[in-house]
Coordinates of C-alpha atoms and ligand atoms in Angstrom, one line a residue:
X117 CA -19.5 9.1 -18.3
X118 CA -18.9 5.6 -17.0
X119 CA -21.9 3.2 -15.6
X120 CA -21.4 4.5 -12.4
X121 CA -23.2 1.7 -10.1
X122 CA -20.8 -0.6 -12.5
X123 CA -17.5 0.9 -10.7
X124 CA -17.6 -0.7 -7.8
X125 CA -20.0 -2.9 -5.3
X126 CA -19.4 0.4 -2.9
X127 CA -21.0 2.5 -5.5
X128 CA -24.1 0.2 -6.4
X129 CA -25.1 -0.4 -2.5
X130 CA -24.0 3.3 -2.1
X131 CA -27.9 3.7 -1.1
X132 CA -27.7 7.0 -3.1
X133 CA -29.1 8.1 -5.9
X134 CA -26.4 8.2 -8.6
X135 CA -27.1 10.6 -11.1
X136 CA -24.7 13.0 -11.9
X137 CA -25.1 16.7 -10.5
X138 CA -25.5 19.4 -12.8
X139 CA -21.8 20.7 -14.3
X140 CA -20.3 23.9 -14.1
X141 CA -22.1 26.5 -16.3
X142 CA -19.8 28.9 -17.1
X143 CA -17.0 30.7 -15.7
X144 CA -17.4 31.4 -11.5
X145 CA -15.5 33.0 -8.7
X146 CA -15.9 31.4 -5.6
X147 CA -13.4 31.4 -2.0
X148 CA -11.9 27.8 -2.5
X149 CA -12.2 25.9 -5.6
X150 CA -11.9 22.5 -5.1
X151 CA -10.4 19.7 -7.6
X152 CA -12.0 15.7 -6.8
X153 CA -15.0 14.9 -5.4
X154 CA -13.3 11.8 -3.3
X155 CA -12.5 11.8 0.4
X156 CA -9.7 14.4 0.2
X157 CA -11.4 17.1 -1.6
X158 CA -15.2 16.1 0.4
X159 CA -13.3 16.1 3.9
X160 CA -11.4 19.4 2.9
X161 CA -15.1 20.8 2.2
X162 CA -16.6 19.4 5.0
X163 CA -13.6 20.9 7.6
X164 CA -13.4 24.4 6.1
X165 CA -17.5 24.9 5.5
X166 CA -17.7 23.6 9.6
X167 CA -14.9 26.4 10.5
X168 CA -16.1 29.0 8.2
X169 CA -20.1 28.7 7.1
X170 CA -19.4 32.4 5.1
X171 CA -17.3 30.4 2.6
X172 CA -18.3 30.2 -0.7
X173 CA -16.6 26.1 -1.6
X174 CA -17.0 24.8 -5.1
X175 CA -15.8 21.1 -5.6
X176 CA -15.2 20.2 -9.8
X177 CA -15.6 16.8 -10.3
X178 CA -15.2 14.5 -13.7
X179 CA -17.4 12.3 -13.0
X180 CA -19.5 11.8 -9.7
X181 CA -18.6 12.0 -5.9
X182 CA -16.7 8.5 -5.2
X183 CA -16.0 7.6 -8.6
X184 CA -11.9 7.8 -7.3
X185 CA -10.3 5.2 -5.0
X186 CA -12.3 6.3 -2.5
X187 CA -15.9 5.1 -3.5
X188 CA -13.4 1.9 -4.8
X189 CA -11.3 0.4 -1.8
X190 CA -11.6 -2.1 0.6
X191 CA -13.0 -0.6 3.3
X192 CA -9.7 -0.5 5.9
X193 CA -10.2 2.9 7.6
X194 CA -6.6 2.1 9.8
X195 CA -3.8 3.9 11.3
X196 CA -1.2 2.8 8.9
X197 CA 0.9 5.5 6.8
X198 CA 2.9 4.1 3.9
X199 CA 5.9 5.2 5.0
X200 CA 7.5 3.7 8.2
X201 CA 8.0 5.3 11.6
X202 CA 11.6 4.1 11.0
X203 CA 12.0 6.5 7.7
X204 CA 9.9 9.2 8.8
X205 CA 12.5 9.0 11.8
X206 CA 15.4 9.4 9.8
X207 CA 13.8 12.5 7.8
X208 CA 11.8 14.6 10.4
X209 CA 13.0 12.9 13.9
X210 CA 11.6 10.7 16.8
X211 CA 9.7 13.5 18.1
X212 CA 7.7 14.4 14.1
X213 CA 7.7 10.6 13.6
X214 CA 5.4 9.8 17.1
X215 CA 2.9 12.7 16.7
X216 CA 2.7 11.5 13.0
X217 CA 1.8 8.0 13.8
X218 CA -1.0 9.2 16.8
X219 CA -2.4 11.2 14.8
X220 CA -3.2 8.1 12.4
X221 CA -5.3 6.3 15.5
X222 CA -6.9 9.7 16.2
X223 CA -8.0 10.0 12.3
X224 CA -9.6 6.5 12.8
X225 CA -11.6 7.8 15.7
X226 CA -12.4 11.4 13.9
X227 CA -13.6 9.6 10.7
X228 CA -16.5 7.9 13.1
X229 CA -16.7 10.7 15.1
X230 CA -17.1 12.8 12.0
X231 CA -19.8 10.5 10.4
X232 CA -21.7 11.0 13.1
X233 CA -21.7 14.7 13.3
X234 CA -23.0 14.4 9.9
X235 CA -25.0 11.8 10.1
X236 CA -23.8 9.9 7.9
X237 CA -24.2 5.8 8.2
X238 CA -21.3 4.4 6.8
X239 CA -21.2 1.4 9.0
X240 CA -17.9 2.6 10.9
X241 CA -17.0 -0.5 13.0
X242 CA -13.7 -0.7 15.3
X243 CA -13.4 -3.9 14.9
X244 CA -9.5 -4.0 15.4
X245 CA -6.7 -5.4 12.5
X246 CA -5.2 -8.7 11.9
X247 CA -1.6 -8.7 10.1
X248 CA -1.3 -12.8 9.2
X249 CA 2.2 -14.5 9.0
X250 CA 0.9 -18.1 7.0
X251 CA 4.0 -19.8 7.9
X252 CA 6.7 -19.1 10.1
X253 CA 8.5 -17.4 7.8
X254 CA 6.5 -14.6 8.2
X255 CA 6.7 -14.4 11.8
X256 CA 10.1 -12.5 11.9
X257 CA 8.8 -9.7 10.0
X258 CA 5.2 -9.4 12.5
X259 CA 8.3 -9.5 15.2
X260 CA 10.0 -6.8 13.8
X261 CA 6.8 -4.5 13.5
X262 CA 6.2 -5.1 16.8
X263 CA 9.7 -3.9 17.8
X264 CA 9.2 -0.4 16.0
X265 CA 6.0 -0.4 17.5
X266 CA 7.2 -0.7 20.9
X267 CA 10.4 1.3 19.9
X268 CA 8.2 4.4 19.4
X269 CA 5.7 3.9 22.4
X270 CA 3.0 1.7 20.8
X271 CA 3.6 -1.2 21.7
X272 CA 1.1 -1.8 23.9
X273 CA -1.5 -1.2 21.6
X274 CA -0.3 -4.3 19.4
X275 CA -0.3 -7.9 20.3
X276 CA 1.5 -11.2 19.0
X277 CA -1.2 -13.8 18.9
X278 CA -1.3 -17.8 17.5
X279 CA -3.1 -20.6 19.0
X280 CA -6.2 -20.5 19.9
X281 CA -5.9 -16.8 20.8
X282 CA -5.8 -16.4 16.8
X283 CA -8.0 -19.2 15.8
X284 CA -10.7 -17.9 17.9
X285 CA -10.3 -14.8 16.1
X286 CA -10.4 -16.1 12.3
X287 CA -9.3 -19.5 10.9
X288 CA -7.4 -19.2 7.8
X289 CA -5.4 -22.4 6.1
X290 CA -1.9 -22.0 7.2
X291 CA -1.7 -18.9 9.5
X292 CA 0.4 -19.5 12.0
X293 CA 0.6 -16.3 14.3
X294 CA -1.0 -12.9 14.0
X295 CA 0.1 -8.9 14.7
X296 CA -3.5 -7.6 16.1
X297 CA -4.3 -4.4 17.2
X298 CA -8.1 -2.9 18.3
X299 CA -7.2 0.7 16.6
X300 CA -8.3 0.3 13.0
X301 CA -12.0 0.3 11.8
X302 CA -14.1 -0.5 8.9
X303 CA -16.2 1.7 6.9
X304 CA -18.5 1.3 3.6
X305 CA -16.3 3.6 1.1
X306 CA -19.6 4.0 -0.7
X307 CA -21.7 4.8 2.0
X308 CA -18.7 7.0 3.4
X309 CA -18.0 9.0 0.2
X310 CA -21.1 10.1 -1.1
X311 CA -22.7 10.3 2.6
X312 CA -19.9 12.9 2.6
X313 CA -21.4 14.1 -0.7
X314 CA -24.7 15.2 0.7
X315 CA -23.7 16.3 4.4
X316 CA -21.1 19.2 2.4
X317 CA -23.9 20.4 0.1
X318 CA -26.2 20.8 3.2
X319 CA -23.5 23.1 4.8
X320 CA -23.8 25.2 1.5
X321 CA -20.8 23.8 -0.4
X322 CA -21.6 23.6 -4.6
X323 CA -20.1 20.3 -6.1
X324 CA -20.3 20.4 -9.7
X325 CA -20.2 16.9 -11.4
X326 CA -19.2 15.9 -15.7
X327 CA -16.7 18.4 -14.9
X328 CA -13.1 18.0 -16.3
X329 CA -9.9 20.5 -14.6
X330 CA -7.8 20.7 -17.8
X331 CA -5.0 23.1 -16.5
X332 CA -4.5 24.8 -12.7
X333 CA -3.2 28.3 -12.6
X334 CA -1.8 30.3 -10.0
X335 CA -2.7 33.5 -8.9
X336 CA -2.5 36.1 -10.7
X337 CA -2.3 39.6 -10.1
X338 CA -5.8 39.9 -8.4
X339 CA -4.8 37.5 -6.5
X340 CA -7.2 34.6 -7.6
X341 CA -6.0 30.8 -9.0
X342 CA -7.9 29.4 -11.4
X343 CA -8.9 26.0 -12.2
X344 CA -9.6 25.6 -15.8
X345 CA -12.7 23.5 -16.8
X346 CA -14.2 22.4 -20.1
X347 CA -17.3 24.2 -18.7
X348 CA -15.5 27.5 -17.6
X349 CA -12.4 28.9 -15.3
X350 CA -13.4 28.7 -11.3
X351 CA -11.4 31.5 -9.6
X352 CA -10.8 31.6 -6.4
X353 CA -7.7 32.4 -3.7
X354 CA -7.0 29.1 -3.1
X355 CA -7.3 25.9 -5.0
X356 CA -7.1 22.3 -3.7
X357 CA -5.6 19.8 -5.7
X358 CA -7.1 16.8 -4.4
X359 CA -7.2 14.0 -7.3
X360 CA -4.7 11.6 -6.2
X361 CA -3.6 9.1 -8.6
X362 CA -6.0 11.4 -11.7
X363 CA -3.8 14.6 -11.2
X364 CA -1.1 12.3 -12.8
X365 CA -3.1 13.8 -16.0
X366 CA -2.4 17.0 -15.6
X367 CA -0.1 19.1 -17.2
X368 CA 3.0 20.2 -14.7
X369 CA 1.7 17.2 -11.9
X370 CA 2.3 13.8 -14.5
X371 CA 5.9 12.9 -12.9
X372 CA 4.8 13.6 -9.8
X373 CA 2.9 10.2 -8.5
X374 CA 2.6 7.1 -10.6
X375 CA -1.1 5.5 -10.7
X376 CA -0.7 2.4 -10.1
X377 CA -3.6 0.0 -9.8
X378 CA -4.9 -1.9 -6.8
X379 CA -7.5 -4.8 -7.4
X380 CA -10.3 -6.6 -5.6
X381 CA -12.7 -9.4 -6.0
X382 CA -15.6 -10.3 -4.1
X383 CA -17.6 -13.6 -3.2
X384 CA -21.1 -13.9 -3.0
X385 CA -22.8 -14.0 0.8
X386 CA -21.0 -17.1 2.5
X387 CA -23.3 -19.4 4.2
X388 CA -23.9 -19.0 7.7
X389 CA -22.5 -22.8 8.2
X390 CA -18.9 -21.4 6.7
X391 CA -18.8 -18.6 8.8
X392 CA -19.3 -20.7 12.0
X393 CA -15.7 -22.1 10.6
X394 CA -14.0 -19.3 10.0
X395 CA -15.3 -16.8 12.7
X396 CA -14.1 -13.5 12.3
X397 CA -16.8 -12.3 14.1
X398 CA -15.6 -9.2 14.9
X399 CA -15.2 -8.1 11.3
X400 CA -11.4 -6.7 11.6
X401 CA -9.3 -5.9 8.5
X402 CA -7.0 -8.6 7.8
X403 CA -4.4 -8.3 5.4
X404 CA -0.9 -11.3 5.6
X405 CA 3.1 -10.4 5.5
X406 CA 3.2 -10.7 1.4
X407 CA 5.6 -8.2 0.2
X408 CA 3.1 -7.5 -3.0
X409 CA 0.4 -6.8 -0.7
X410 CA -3.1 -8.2 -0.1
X411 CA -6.1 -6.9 2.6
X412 CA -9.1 -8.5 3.4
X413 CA -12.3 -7.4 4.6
X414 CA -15.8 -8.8 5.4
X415 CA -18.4 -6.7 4.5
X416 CA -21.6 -5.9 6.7
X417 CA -23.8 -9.0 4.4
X418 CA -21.5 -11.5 5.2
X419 CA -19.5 -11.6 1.5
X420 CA -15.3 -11.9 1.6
X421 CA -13.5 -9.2 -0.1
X422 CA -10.1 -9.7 -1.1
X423 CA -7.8 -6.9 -2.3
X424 CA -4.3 -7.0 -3.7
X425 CA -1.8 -4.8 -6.2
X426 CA -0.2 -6.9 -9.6
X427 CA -1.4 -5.4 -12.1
X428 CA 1.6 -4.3 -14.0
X429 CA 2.5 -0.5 -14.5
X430 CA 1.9 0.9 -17.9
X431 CA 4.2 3.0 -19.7
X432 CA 3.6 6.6 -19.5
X433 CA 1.3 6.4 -16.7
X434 CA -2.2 5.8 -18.1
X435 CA -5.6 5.7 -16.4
X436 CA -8.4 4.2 -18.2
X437 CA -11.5 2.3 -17.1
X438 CA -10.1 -0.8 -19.5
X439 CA -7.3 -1.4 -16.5
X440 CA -10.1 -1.4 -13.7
X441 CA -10.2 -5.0 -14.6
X442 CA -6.8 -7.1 -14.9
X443 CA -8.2 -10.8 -15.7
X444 CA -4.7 -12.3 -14.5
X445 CA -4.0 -10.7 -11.4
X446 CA -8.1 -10.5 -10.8
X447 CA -8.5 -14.7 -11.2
X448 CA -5.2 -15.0 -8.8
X449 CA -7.3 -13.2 -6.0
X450 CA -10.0 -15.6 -6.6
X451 CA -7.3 -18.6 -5.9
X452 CA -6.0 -16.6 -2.6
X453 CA -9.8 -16.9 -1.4
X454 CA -9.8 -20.6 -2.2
X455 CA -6.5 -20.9 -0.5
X456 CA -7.1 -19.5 2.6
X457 CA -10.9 -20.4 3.2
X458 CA -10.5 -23.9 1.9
X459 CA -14.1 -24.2 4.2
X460 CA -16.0 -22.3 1.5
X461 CA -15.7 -24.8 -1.4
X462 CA -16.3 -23.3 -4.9
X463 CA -17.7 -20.4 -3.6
X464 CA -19.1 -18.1 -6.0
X465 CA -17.7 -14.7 -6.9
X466 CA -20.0 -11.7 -7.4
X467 CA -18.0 -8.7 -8.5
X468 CA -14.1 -7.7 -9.6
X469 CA -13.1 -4.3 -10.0
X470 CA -9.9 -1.9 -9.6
X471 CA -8.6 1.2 -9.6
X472 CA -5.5 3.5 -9.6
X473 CA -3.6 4.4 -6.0
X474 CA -1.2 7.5 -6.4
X475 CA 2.4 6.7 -5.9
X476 CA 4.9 9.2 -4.9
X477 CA 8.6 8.6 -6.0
X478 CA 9.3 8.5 -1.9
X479 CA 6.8 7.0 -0.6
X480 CA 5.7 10.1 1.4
X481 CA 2.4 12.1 1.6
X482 CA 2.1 15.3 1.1
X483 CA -0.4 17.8 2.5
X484 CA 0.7 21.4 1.1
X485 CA -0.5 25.0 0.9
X486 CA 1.5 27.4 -1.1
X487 CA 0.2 31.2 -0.4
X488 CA 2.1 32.4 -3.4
X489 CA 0.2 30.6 -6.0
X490 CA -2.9 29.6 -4.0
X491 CA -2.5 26.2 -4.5
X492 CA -3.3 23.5 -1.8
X493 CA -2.9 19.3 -2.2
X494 CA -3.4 16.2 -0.3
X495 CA -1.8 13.2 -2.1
X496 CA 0.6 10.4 -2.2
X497 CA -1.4 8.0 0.3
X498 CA -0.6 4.7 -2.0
X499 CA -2.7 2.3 -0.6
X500 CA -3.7 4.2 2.9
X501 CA -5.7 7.0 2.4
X502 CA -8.9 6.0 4.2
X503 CA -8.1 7.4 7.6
X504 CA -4.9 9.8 6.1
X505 CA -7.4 11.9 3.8
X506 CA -9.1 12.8 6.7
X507 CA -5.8 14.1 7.7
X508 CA -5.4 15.7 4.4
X509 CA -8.9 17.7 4.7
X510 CA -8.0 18.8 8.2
X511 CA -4.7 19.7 7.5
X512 CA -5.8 21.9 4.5
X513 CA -8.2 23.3 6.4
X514 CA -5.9 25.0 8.6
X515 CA -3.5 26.0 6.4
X516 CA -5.5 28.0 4.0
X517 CA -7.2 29.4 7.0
X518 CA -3.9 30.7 8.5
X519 CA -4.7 28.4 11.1
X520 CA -1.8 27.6 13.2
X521 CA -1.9 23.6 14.8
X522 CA -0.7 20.3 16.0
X523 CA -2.0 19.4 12.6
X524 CA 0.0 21.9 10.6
X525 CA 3.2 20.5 12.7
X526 CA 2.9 17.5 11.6
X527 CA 6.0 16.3 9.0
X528 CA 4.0 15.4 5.9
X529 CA 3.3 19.2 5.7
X530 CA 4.2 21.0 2.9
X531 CA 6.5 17.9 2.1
X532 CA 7.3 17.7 -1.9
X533 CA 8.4 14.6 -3.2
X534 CA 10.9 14.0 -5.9
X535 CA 9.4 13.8 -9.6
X536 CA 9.3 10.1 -10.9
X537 CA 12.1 9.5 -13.6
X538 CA 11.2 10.1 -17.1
X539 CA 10.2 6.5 -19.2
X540 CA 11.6 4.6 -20.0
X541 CA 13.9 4.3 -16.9
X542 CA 9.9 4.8 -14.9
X543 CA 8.9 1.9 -16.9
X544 CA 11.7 -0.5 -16.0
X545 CA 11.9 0.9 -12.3
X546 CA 8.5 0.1 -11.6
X547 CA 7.7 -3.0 -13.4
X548 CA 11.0 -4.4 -11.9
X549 CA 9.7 -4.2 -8.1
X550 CA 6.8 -5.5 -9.3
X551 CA 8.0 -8.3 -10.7
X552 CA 10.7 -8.9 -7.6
X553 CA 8.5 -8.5 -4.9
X554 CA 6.5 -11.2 -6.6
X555 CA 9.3 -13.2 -7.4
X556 CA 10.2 -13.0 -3.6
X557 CA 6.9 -14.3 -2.2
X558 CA 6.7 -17.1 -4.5
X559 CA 10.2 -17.9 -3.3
X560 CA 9.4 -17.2 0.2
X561 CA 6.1 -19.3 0.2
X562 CA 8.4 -22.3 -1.7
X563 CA 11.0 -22.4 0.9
X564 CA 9.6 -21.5 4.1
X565 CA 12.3 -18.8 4.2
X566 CA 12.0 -15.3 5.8
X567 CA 13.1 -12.9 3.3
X568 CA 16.5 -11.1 4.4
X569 CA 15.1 -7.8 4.2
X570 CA 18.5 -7.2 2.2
X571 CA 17.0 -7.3 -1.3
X572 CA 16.6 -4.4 -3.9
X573 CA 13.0 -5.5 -3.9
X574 CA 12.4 -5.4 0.2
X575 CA 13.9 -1.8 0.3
X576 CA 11.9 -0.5 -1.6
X577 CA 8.8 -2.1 -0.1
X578 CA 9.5 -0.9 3.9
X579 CA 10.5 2.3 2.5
Ligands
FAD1174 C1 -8.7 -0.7 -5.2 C2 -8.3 0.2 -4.1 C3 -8.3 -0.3 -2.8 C4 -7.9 0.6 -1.8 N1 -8.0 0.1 -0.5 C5 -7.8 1.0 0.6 C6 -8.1 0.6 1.9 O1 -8.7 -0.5 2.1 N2 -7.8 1.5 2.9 C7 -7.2 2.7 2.6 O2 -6.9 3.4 3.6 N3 -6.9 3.1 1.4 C8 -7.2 2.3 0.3 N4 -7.0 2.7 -1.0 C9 -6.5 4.0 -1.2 C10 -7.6 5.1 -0.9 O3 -8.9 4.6 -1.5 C11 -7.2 6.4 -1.6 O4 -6.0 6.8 -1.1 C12 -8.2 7.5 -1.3 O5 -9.5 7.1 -1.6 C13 -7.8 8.7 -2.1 O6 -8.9 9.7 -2.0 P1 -8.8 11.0 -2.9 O7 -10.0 11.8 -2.6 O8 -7.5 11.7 -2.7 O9 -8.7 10.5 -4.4 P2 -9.9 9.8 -5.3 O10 -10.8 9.1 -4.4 O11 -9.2 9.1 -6.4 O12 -10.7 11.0 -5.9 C14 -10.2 11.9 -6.8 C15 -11.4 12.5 -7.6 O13 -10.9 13.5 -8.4 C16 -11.6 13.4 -9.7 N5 -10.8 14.0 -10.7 C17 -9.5 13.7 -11.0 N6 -9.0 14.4 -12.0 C18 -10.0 15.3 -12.2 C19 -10.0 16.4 -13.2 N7 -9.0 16.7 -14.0 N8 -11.1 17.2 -13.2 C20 -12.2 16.9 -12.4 N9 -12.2 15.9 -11.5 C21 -11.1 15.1 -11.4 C22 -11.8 11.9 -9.9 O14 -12.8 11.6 -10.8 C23 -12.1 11.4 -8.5 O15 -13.4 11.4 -8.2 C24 -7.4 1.9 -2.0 C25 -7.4 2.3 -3.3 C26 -7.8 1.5 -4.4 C27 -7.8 2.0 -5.8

């Protein structure tokens, strides 16, 4: 087992104590078995043990509750989906598309709702969210979100900003105007994750921890799916796959998302004297108009974290800790911070770690229950799944229940991607975005150009 406080900051300041639960011992039949102890398989837990306290829930976890993305991220709980409106539009229509993107703002507000309930303090803050353009080229594409906004009947939840109406807000070197919005929160993924943790086992739900799911097996003829452990088989109806980017691993899932790896560096506290410059008092996520991504957040002890994807793809899809940490792509997150908070001098940086999103071939979740082989999933949330696992556990929750609902309407339901391609053409595919987007925002920064949105590159990022 990994150094588990070592994983993340989230983890160390998790306030919990961090020894593994006992494993599996021996073979068990239980009502849902659940695969991944992160916020999909914890929230699944948490919704079903709530609606049905007679169900016997086991959760099978490799390592410990949080270990995932989700004891890992940067904190943005916020009503953004990785595909657009736009595309979910084109696939499900106007009508699937505008119940998909309020239900995003009302996850937001049932993730602090939900914490409560639970009690759990993971330091939920609405603080709103701050999409930067640093330059005007980036204005056209804040523009052109706040036309699909407004095309779809949120509009008036988003606002253009620059001046003083942004500076008052945050002051970062070379932001020119700002998309904000008061609907997304923050939230300690630590705090959050294994808070999550404890308040399932107190409703009576077992999570077993140094736990490995080597194979998933339907159901068989008495009905039961199995998921087979190195510790024993757990049998039970229904089975939730809920081990995003990790289910890669598994036999008859490794085409079906790519992990790719998202990484983050923290400074030390900033001085009080830095802060008065760059104000962000309200502690919104802030993230700029760069094609290969970065987000922001300042955490509740006053330290900057800074979050962004470039670590390349590796052939075959591997996940090991060794890629947690990608010096390159980790040291050019440390000159972003420099960059943009020129006020903070040399200031120091405290931690740097990673880890691996899941990527489906289109872009789109998927939230699934199949009653033939009694197997459920949440996954596919790329860089979003804060607020959309909470989706995932509710939506689970009713289907495997029977329960009919607004949530089981909504169009990531039983959705199923296309497999990724076979390497080497996954390789090339992947690594060649990559590469272009980055290309594009070097050129973009260089010449003060808007991109055209016409590239190979830029389709495949608003997909
Ligand atoms: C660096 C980083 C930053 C991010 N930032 C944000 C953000 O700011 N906002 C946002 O909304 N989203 C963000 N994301 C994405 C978000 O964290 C994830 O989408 C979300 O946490 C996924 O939760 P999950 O429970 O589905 O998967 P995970 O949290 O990955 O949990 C899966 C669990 O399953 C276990 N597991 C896997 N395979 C097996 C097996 N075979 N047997 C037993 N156990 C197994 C794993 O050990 C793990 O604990 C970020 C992700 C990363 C990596």
């Amino acid at each position: 087992m990994t150094d588990a406080a070592a994983v993340s900051y989230w983890l160390e300041t998790s306030r919990d104590d961090l020894t593994p639960r006992p494993p599996l011992d021996g073979s068990t039949d239980v009502d849902v078995a659940i695969l991944g102890a992160g916020m999909t398989g914890l929230w699944t837990a948490w919704y079903l043990a709530r609606r049905d306290p007679s169900l016997r829930i086991a959760v099978i976890e490799r390592q410990i509750a949080g270990f995932g993305a989700s004891g890992r991220n940067g904190g943005w709980c916020a009503p953004d989906l990785n595909i657009t409106m736009s595309r979910l539009e084109r696939l499900h229509g106007i009508d699937a598309a505008r119940r998909m993107q309020q239900a995003t703002y009302d996850a937001v507000d049932e993730v602090g709702r939900a914490c409560e309930e639970a009690g759990i303090d993971a330091g939920f803050h609405k603080g709103g969210e701050i999409i930067l353009a640093r330059g005007r080229q980036g204005e056209p594409s804040l523009q052109g979100a706040l036309e699909e906004y407004t095309r779809f009947g949120f509009g008036d939840r988003y606002r253009i900003v620059s001046g003083t109406d942004l500076t008052d807000r945050i002051r970062v070197a070379g932001a020119t105007t700002a998309l904000v919005s008061e609907d997304a929160a923050w939230i300690h993924p630590g705090r959050l994750t294994r808070g999550l943790a404890r308040a399932v086992e107190r409703l009576g739900v077992r999570i077993h921890e140094g736990t490995s799911v080597t194979d998933v097996r339907p159901r068989d003829a008495s009905g039961r799916a199995t998921l087979v452990t190195d510790r024993g088989d757990v049998r039970a109806p229904v089975v939730v796959l809920a081990g995003e980017a990790y289910l890669t691993q598994l036999p008859g899932l490794h085409r079906q998302l790519i992990p790719l790896y998202s990484l983050i560096v923290l400074t030390e506290p900033v001085s009080d004297a830095a802060w008065a410059e760059i104000g962000w008092a309200n502690r919104e996520v802030v993230a700029s108009t760069r094609l290969s991504v970065d987000y922001l957040s300042r955490t509740e002890d006053g330290r900057i974290l800074f979050g962004g994807r470039g670590a390349p793809y590796r052939w075959g899809s591997p996940i090991k800790d060794a890629f947690d940490r990608h010096e390159a792509t980790h040291e050019r997150l440390r000159g972003f911070v420099r960059e943009w908070f020129p006020m903070l001098g040399d200031v120091g940086f405290s931690h740097a770690w990673g880890g691996p999103l899941g990527m489906p071939r289109d872009w789109h979740p998927t939230m699934a229950f199949d009653p033939a082989t009694g197997i459920a999933t949440s996954r596919g949330y790329i860089g979003h799944g804060v607020s959309t696992t909470n989706i995932g556990g509710r939506i689970l929750a009713d289907l495997v229940t029977g329960t009919h609902s607004p949530m089981t309407e909504l169009p990531i339901v039983n959705h199923r991607s296309p497999d990724w391609e076979p390497e080497p053409f996954r390789w090339i595919g992947v690594r060649y975005s990559q590469w272009s987007l980055g290309r594009l925002d070097d050129k973009i920064a260089r010449t003060g150009e808007p991109p055209s949105g016409r590239s190979i590159a830029e389709r495949i990022a608003n997909h």
